mmCIF file of N, CA and C in Angstrom:
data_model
loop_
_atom_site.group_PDB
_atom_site.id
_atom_site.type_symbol
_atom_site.label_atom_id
_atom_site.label_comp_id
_atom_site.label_asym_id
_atom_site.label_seq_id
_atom_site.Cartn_x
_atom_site.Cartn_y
_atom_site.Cartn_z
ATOM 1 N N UNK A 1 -69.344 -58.398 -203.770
ATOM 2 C CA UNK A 1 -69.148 -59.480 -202.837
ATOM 3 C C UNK A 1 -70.356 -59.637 -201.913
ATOM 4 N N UNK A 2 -70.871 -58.811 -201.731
ATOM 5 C CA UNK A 2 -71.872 -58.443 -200.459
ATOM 6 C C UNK A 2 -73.470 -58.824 -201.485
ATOM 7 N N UNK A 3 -73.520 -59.039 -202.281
ATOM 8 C CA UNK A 3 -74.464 -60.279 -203.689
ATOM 9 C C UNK A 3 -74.379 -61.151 -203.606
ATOM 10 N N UNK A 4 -73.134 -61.503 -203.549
ATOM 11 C CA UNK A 4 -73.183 -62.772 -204.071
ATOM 12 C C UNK A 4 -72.762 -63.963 -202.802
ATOM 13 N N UNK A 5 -72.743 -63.183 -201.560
ATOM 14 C CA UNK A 5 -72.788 -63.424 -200.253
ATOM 15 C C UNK A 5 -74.313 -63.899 -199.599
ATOM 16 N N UNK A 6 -75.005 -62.857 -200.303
ATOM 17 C CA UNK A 6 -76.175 -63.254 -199.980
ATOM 18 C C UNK A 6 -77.383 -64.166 -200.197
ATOM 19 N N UNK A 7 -76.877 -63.703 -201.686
ATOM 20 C CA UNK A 7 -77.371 -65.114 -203.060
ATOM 21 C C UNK A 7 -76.834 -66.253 -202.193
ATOM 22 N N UNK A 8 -75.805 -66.329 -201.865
ATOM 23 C CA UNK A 8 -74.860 -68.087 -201.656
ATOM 24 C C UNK A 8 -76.055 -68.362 -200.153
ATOM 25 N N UNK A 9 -76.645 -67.341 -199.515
ATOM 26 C CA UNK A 9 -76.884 -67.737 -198.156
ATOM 27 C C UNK A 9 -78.474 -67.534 -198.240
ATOM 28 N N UNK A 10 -78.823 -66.751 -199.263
ATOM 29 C CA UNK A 10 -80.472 -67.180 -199.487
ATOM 30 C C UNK A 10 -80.890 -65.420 -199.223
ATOM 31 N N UNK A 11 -80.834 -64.430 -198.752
ATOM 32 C CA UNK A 11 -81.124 -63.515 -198.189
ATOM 33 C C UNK A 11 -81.021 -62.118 -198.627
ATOM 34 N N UNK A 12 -81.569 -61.433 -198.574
ATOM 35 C CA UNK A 12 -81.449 -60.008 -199.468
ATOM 36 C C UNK A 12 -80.450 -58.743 -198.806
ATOM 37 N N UNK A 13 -79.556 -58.451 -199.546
ATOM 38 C CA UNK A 13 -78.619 -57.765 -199.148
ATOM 39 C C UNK A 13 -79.444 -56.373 -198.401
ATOM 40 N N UNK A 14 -80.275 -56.074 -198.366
ATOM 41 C CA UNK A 14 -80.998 -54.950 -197.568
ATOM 42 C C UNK A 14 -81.179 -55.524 -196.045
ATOM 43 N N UNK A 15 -81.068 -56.751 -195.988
ATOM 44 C CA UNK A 15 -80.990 -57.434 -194.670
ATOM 45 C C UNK A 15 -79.324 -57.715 -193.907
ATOM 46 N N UNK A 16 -78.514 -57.233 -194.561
ATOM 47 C CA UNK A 16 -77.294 -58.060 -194.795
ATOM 48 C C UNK A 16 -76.670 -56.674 -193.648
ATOM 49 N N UNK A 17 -75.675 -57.015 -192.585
ATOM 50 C CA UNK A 17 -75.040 -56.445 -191.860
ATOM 51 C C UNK A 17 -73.468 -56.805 -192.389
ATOM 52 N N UNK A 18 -72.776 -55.322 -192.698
ATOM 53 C CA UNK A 18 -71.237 -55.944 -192.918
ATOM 54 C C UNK A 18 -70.549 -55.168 -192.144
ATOM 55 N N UNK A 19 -69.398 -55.783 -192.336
ATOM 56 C CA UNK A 19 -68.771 -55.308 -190.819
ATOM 57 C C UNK A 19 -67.196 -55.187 -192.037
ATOM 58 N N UNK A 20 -66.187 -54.041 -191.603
ATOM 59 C CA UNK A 20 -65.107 -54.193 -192.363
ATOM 60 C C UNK A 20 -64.570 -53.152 -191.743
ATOM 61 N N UNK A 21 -62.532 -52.871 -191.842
ATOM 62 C CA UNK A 21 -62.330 -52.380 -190.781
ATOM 63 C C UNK A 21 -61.587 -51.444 -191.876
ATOM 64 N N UNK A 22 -62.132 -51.201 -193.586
ATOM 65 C CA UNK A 22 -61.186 -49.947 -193.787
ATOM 66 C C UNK A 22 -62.930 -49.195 -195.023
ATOM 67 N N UNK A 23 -61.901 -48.753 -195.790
ATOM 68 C CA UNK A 23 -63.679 -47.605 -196.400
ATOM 69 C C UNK A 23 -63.553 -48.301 -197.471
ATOM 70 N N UNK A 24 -63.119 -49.286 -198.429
ATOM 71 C CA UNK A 24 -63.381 -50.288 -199.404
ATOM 72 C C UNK A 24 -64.042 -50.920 -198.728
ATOM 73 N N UNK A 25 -64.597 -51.187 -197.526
ATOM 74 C CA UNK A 25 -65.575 -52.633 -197.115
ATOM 75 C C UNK A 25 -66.496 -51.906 -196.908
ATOM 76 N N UNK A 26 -66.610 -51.001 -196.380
ATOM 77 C CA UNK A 26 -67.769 -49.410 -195.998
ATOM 78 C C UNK A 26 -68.513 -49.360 -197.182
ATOM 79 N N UNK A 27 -67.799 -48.835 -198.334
ATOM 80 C CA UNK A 27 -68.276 -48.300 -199.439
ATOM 81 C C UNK A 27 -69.276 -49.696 -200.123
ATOM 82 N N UNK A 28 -68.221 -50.474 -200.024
ATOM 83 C CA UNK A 28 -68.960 -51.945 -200.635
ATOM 84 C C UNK A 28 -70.509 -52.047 -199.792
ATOM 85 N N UNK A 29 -70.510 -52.150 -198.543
ATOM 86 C CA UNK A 29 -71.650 -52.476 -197.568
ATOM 87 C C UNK A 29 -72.778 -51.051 -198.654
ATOM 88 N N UNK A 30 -72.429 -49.844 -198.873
ATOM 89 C CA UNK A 30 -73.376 -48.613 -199.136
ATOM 90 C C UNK A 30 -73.615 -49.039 -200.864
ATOM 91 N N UNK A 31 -73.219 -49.244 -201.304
ATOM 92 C CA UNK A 31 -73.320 -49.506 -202.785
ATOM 93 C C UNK A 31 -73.946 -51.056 -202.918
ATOM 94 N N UNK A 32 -74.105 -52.251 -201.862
ATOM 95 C CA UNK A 32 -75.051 -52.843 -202.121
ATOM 96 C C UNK A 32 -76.275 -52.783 -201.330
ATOM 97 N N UNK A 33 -76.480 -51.796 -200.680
ATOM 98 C CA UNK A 33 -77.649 -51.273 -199.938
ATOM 99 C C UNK A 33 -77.689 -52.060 -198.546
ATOM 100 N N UNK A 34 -76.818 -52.434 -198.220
ATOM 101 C CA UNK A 34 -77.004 -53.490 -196.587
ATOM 102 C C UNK A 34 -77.577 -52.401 -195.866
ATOM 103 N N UNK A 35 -78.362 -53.341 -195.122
ATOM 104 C CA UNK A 35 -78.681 -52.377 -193.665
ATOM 105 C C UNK A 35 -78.321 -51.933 -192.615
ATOM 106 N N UNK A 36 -76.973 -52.414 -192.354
ATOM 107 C CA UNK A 36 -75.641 -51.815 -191.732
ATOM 108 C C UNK A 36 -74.476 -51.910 -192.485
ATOM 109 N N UNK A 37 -73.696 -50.846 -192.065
ATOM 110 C CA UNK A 37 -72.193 -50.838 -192.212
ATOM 111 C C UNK A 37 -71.636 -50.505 -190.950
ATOM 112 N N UNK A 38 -70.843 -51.413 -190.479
ATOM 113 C CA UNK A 38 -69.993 -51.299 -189.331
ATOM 114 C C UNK A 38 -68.870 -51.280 -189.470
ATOM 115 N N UNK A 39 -67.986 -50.331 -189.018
ATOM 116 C CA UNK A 39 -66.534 -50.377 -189.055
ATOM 117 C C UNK A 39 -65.794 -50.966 -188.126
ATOM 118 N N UNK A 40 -64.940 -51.213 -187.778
ATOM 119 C CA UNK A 40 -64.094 -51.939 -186.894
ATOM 120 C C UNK A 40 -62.242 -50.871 -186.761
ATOM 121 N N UNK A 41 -62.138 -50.703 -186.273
ATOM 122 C CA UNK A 41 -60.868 -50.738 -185.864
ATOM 123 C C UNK A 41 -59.457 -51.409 -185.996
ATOM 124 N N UNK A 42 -59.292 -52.412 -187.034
ATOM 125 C CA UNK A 42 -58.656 -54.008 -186.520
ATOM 126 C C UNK A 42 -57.567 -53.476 -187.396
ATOM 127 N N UNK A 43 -57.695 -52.601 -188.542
ATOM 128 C CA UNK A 43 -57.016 -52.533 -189.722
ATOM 129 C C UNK A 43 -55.781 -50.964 -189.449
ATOM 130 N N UNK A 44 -55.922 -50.766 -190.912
ATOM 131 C CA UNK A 44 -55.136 -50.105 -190.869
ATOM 132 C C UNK A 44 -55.120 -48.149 -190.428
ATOM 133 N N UNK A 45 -56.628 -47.846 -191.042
ATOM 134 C CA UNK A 45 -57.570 -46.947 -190.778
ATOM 135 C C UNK A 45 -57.825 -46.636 -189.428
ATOM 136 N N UNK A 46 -57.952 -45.143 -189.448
ATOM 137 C CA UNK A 46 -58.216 -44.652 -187.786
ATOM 138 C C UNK A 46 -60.188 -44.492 -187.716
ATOM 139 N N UNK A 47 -60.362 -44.097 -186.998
ATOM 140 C CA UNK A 47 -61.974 -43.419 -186.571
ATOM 141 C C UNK A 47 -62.524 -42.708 -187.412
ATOM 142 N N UNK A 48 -61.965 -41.497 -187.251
ATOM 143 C CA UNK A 48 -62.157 -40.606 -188.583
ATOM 144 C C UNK A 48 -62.295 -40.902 -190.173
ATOM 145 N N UNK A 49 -61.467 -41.313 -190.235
ATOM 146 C CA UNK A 49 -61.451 -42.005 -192.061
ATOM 147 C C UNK A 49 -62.575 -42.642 -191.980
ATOM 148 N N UNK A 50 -63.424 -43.910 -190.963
ATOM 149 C CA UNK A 50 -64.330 -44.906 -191.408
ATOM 150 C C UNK A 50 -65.590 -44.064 -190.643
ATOM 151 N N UNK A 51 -65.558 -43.505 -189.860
ATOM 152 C CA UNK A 51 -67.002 -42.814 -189.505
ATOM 153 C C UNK A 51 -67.831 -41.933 -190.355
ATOM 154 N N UNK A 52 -67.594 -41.739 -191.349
ATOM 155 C CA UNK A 52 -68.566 -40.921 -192.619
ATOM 156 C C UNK A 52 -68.633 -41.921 -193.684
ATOM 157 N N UNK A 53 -68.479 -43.342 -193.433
ATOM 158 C CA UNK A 53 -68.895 -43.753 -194.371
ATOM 159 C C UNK A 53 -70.135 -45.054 -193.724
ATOM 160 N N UNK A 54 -69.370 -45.216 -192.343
ATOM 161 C CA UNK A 54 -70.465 -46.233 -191.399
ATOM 162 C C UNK A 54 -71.310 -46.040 -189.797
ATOM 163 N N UNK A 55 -72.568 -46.595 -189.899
ATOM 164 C CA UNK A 55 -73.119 -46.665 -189.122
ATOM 165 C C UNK A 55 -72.727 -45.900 -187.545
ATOM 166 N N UNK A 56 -71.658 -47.003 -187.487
ATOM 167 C CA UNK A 56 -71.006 -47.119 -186.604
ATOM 168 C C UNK A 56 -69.517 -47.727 -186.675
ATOM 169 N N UNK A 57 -68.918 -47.122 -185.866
ATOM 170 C CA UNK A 57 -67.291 -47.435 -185.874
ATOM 171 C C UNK A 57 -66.885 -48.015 -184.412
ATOM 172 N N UNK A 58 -66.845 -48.989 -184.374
ATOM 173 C CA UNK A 58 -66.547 -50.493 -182.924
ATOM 174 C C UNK A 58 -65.257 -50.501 -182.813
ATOM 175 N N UNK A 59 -64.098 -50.357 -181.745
ATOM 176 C CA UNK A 59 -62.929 -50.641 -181.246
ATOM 177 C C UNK A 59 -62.145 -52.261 -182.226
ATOM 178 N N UNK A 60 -63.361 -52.929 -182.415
ATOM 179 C CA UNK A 60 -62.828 -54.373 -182.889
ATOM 180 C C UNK A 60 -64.127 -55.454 -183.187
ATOM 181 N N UNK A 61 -64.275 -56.180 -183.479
ATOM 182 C CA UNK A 61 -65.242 -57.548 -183.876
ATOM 183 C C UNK A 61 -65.360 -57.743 -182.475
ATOM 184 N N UNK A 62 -64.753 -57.660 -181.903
ATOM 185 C CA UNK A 62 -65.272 -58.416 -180.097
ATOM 186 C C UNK A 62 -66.385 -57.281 -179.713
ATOM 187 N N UNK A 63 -66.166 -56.447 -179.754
ATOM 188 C CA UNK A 63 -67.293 -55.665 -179.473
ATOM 189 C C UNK A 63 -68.784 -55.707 -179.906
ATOM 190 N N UNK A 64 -68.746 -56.324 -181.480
ATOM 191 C CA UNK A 64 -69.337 -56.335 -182.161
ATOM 192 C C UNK A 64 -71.297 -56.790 -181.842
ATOM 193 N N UNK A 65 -70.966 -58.226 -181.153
ATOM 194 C CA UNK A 65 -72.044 -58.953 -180.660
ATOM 195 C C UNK A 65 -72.673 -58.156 -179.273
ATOM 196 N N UNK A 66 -71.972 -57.994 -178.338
ATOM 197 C CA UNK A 66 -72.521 -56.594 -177.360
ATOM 198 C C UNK A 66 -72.903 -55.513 -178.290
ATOM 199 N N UNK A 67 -73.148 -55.023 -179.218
ATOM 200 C CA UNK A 67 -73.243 -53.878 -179.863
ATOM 201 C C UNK A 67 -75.009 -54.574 -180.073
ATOM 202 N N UNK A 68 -74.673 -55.616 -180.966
ATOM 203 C CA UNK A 68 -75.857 -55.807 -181.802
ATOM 204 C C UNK A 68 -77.192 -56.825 -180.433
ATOM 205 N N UNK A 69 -76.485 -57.076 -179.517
ATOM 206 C CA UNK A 69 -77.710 -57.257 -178.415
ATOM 207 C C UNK A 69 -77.964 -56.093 -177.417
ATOM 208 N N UNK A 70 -77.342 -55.327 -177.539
ATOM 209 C CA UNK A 70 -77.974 -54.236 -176.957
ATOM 210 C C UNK A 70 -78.772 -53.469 -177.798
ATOM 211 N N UNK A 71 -78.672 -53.646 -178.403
ATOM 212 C CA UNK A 71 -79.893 -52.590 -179.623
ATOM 213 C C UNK A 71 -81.176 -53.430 -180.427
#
């Protein structure tokens, strides 16, 4: 998905930030080489389960944009 996301938008998945709130969206983000994987909170998954597979693990998508202008 995270291909053919990028293909549709012009851009190389090594540029590509994904954001997903269980370890099927994690794993997906690491297996097409994005340059982030961010986890989220929103789902069903706790902290633990998604923090060894991403970047970073965010309370929720609202957080998300404060995350990525502070850095």
């Amino acid at each position: 998905m995270v291909h053919a996301c990028c293909q549709h938008l012009g851009c190389d998945p090594g540029s590509a930030v994904v954001v997903g709130d269980s370890p099927a969206d994690l794993q997906m983000a690491r297996a097409a080489g994005a340059a982030a994987a961010i986890g989220v909170l929103t789902g069903l998954n706790d902290k633990q389960r998604l923090e060894s597979l991403a970047d970073i693990v965010l309370p929720s998508a609202a957080e998300l944009i404060q995350h990525l202008a502070a850095t």
